[in-house]
Short mmCIF file of C-alpha atoms in Angstrom, two decimals:
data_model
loop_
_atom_site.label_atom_id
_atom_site.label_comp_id
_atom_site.label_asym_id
_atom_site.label_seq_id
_atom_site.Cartn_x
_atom_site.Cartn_y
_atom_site.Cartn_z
CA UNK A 7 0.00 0.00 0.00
CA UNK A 8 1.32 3.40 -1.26
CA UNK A 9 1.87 6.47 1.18
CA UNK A 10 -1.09 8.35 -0.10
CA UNK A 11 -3.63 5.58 0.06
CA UNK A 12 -2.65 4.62 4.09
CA UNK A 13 -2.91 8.47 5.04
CA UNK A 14 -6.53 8.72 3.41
CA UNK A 15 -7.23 4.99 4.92
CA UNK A 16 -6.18 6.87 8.27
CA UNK A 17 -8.93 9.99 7.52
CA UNK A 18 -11.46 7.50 7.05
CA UNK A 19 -11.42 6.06 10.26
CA UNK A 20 -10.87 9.46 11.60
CA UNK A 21 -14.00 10.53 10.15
CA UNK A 22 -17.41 8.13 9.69
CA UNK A 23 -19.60 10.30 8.59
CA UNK A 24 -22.46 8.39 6.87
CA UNK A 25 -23.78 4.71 7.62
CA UNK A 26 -21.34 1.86 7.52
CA UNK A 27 -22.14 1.45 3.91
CA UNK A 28 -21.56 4.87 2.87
CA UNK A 29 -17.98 4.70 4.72
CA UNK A 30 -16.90 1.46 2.83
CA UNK A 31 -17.80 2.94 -0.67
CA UNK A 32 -16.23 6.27 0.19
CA UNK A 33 -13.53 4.19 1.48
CA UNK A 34 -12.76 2.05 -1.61
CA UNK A 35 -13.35 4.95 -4.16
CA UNK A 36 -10.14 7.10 -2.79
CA UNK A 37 -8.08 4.12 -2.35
CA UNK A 38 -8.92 3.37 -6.03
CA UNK A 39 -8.27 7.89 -6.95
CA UNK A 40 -4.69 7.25 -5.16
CA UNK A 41 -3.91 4.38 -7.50
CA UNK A 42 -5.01 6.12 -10.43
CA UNK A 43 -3.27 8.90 -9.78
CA UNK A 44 -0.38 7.20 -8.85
CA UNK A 45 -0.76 5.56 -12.89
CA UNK A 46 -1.25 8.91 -13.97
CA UNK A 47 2.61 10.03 -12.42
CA UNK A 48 1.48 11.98 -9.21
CA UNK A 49 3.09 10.62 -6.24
CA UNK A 50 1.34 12.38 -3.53
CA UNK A 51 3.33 11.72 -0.10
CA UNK A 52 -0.23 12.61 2.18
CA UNK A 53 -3.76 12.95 1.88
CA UNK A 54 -3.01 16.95 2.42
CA UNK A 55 -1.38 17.04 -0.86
CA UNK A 56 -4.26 17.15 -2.82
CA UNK A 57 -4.12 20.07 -5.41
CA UNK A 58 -6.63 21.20 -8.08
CA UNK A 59 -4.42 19.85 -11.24
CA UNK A 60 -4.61 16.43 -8.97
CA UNK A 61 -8.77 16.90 -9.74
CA UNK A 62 -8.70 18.22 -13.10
CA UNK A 63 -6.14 14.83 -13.91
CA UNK A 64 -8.45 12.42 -12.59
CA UNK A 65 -11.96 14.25 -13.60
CA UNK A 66 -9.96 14.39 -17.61
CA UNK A 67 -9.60 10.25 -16.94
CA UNK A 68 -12.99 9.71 -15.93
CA UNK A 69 -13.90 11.23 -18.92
CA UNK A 70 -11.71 9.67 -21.62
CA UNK A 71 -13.19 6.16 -19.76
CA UNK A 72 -16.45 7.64 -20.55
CA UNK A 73 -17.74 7.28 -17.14
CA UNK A 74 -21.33 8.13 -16.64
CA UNK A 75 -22.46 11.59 -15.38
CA UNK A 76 -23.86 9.91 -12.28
CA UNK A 77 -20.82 7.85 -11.70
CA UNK A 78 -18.58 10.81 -11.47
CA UNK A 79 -20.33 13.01 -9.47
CA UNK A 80 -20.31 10.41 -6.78
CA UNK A 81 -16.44 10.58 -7.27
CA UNK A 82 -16.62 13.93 -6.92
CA UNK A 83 -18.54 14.20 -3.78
CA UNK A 84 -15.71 11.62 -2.85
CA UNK A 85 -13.07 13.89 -3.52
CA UNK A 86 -14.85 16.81 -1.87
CA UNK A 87 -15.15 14.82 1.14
CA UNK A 88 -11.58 14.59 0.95
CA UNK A 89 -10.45 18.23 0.35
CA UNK A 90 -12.77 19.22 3.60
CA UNK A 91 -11.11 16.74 6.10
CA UNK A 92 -7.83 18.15 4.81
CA UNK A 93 -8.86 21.70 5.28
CA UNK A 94 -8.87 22.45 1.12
CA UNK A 95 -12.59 22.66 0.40
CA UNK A 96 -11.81 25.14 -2.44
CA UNK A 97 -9.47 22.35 -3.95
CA UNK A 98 -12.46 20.98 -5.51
CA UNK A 99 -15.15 22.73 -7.34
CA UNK A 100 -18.49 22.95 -5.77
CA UNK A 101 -20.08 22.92 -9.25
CA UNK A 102 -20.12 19.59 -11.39
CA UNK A 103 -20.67 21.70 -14.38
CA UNK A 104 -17.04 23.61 -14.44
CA UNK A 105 -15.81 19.76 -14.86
CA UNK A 106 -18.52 19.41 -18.05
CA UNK A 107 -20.38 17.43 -15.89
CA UNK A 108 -24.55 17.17 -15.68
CA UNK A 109 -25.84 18.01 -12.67
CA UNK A 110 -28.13 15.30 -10.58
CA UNK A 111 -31.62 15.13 -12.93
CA UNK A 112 -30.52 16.90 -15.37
CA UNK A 113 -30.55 15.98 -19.44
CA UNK A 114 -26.82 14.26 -20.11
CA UNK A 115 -24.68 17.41 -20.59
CA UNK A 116 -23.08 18.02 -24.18
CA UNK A 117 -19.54 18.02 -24.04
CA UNK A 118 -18.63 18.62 -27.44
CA UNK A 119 -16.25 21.32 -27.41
CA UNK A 120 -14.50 23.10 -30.38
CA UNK A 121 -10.60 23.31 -30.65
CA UNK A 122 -9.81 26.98 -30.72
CA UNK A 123 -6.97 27.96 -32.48
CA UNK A 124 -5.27 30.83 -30.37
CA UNK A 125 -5.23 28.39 -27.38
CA UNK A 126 -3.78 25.32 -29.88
CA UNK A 127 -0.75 27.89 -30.83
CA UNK A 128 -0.16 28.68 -27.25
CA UNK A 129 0.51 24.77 -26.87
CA UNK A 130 4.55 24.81 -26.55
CA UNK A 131 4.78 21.27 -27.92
CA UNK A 132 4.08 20.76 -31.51
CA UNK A 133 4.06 16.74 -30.38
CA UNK A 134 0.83 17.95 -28.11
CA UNK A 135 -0.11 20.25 -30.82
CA UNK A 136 -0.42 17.04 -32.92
CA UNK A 137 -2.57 15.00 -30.35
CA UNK A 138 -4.99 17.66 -29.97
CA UNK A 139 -4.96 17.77 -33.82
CA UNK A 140 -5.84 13.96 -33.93
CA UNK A 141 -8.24 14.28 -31.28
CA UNK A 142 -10.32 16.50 -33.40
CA UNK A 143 -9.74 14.74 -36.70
CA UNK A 144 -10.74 11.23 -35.15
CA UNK A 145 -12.21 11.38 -31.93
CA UNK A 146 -9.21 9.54 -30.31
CA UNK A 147 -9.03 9.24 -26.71
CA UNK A 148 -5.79 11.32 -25.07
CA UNK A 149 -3.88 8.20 -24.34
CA UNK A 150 -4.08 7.32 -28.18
CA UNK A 151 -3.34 10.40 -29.63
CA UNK A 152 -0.60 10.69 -27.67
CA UNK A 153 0.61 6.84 -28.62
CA UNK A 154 0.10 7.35 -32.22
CA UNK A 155 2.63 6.12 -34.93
CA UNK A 156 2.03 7.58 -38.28
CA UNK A 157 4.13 5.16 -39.65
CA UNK A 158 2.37 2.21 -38.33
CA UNK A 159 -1.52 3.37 -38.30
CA UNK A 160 -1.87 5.07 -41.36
CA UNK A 161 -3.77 3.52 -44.68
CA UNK A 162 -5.04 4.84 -48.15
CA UNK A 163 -8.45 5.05 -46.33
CA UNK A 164 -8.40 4.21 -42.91
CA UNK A 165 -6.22 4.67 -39.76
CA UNK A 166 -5.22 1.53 -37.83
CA UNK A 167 -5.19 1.86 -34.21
CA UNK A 168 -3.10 -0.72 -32.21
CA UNK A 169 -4.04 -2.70 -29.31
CA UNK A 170 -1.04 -1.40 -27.30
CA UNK A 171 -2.40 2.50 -27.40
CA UNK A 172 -6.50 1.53 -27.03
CA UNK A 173 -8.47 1.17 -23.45
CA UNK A 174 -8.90 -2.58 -22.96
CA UNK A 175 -6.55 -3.46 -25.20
CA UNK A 176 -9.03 -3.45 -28.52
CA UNK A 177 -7.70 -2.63 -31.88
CA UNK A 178 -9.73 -0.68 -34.47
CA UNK A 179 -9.55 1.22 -37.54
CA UNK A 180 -11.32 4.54 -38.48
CA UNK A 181 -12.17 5.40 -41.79
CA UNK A 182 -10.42 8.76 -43.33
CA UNK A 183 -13.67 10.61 -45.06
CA UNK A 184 -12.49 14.37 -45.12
CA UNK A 185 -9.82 16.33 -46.35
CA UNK A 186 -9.28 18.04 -42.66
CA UNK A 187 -8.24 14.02 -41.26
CA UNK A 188 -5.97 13.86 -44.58
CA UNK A 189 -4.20 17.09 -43.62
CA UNK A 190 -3.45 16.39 -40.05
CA UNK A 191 -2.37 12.86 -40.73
CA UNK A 192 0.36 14.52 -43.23
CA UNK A 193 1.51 17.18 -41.32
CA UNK A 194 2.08 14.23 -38.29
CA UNK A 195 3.76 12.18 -40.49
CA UNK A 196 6.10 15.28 -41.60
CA UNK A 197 6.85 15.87 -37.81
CA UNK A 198 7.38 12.55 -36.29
CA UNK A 199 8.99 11.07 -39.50
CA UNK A 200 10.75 7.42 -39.28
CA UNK A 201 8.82 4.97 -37.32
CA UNK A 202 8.73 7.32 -34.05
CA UNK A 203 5.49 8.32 -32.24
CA UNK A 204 4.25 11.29 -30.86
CA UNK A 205 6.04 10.80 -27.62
CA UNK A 206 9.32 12.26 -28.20
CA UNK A 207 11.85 10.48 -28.01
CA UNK A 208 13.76 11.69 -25.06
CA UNK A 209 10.18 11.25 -22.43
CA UNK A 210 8.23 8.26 -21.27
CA UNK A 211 4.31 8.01 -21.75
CA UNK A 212 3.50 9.10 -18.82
CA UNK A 213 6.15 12.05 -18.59
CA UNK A 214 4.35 12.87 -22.05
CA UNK A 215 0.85 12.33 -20.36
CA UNK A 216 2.07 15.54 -17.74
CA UNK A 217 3.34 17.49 -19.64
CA UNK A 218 0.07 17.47 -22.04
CA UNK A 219 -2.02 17.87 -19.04
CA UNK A 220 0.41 21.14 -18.22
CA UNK A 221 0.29 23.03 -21.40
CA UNK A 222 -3.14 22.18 -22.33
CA UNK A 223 -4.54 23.76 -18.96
CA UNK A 224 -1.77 26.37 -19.21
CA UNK A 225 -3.56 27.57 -22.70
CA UNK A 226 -6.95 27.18 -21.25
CA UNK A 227 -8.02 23.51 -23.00
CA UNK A 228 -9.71 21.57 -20.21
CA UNK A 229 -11.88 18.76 -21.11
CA UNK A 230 -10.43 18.12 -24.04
CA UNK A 231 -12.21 14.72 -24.58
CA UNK A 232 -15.17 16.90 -25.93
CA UNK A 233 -13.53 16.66 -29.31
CA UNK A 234 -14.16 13.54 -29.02
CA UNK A 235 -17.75 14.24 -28.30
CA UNK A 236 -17.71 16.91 -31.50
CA UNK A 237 -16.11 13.78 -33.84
CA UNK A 238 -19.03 11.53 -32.63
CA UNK A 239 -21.73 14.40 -33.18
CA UNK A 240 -20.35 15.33 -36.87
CA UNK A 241 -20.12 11.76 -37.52
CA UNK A 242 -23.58 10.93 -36.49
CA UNK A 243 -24.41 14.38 -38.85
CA UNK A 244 -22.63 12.79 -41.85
CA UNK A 245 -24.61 9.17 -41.96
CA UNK A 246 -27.67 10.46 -41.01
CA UNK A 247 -28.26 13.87 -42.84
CA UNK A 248 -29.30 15.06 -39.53
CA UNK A 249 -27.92 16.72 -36.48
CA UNK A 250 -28.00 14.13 -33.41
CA UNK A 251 -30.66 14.71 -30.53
CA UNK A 252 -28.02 15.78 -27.87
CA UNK A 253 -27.13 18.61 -30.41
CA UNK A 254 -31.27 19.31 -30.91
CA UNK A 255 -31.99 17.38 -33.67
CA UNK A 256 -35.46 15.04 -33.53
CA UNK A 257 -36.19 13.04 -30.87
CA UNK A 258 -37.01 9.17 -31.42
CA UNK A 259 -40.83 10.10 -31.34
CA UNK A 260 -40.17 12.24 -34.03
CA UNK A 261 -38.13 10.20 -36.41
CA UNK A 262 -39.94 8.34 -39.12
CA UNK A 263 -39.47 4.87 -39.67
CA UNK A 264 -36.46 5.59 -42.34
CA UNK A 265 -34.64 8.07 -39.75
CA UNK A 266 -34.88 5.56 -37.18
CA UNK A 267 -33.18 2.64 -39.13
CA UNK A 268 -30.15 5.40 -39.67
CA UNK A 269 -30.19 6.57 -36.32
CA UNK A 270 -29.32 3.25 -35.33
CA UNK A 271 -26.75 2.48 -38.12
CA UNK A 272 -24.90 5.59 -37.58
CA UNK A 273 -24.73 4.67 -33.90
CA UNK A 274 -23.14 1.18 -34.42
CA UNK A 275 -21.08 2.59 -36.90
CA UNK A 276 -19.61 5.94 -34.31
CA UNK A 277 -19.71 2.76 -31.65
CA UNK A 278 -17.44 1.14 -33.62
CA UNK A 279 -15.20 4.12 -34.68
CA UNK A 280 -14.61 5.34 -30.51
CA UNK A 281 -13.71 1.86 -29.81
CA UNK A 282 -17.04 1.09 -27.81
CA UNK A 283 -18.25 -2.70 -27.00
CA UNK A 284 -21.77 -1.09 -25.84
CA UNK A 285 -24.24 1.15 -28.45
CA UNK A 286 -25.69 2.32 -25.26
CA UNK A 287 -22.46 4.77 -24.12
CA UNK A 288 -23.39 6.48 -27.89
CA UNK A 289 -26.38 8.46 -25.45
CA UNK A 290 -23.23 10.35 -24.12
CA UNK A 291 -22.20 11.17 -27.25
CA UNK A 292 -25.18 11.74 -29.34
CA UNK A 293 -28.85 11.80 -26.62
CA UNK A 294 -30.81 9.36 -26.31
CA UNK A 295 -32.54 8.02 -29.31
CA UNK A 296 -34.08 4.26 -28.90
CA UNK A 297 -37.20 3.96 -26.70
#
């Protein structure tokens, strides 16, 4: 057991607020934030460590997993519990929406979010200029545009996305359809060159990972899996002919019987495309269609 998760074991039992089961859960859930953060490079020697870029790093992980509105606002009621015992309440923002996420019965949020280009030039890295750039262009998650080889994933038509760099392990391919994913493949290949990825050379994956999260909150990009979102939504626009419901387009009730059978094809083919096992986690993305 790491430093970080025996200190907050130790402000548990200092403080049981709640019923027994309430303590457990509360219990488990910031044993499991220390070890993600501890994947995610932070080594944080006590529970009084706790910063805001430690929030915003594990808030930006939840979302790239595509955790459920519901399922990280009880993380963050977690980690608010934690910043009061330590005497940091303001450590944590008291408003799920500043993280992009919904509020308790309210409609599933829309996170798609537009790159803007003063805040990409003011990225100091052109290797983190070039994830951001791919996260756009294909809706990749951080950790695989930050893994990408050119050299290995690109095809006349299609990228190629390797096990090693997905969630879960899952390869997939995503099809190249505009002339915006053709550019930004080129000008990657042009910067990486040889079979080299956008890690430079000199920096692990996880130094990489840090110094993305710096410079992209540094320029004012948080959240920046809503490209992702914005892929899925233009996507869904593309195959359909119509904007998705998340982004006010028709309802189910209101699609014919024609919209409906492309509603659904467009969401097993964007399923597909983010790397997805379930067409339900498409609601995120998209609303919710089927009835």
């Amino acid at each position: 057991m790491d430093d970080l998760t025996m200190d907050l074991v130790r402000v548990c039992r200092r403080n049981r607020d709640g019923a027994y089961g309430t303590q457990n859960n509360r219990q488990r859930g910031l044993a499991a934030m220390a070890e993600e953060l501890l994947e995610l490079g932070y080594r944080l020697p006590t529970a009084a460590s706790l910063k805001p870029k430690h929030v915003e790093a594990l808030v930006e992980k939840w979302l790239n997993e595509d955790k459920t509105d519901a399922s990280i606002r009880n993380r963050l009621t977690w980690l608010r519990w934690w910043a009061e015992k330590i005497g940091k309440p303001n450590v944590v923002s008291r408003d799920n929406a500043a993280y992009g996420v919904a509020e308790r019965g309210e409609v599933t949020r829309n996170r798609a979010q537009v790159l803007d280009q003063s805040r990409l030039q003011a990225i100091e890295s052109p290797h983190i200029q070039a994830s951001l750039l791919l996260q756009v262009a294909f809706g990749l998650r951080r950790e695989e545009a930050i893994k990408f080889r050119p050299q290995v994933a690109m095809r006349a038509d299609h990228i190629s996305l390797q096990g090693s760099w997905t969630k879960g392990g899952r390869s997939r391919t995503i099809p190249v359809t505009t002339l915006e994913q053709r550019q930004t493949l080129h000008h990657i290949a042009a910067l990486v060159q040889g079979q080299g990825s956008l890690i430079p050379p000199d920096l692990t994956y996880v130094e990489q990972l840090k110094r993305y999260e710096y410079q992209t909150h540094k320029a004012g990009l948080r959240n920046t899996h809503g490209f992702r979102h914005a892929y899925a939504q233009r996507r869904y626009q593309a195959l359909t002919g119509l904007a998705c419901p998340l982004a006010g387009g028709k309802t189910w009730k209101e699609m014919t019987t024609s919209e409906r059978d492309a509603d659904r094809a467009a969401r097993r083919q964007i399923s597909a495309e983010l790397g997805h096992g379930r067409l339900k986690i498409t609601d995120t993305y998209l609303g919710r269609a089927f009835q």
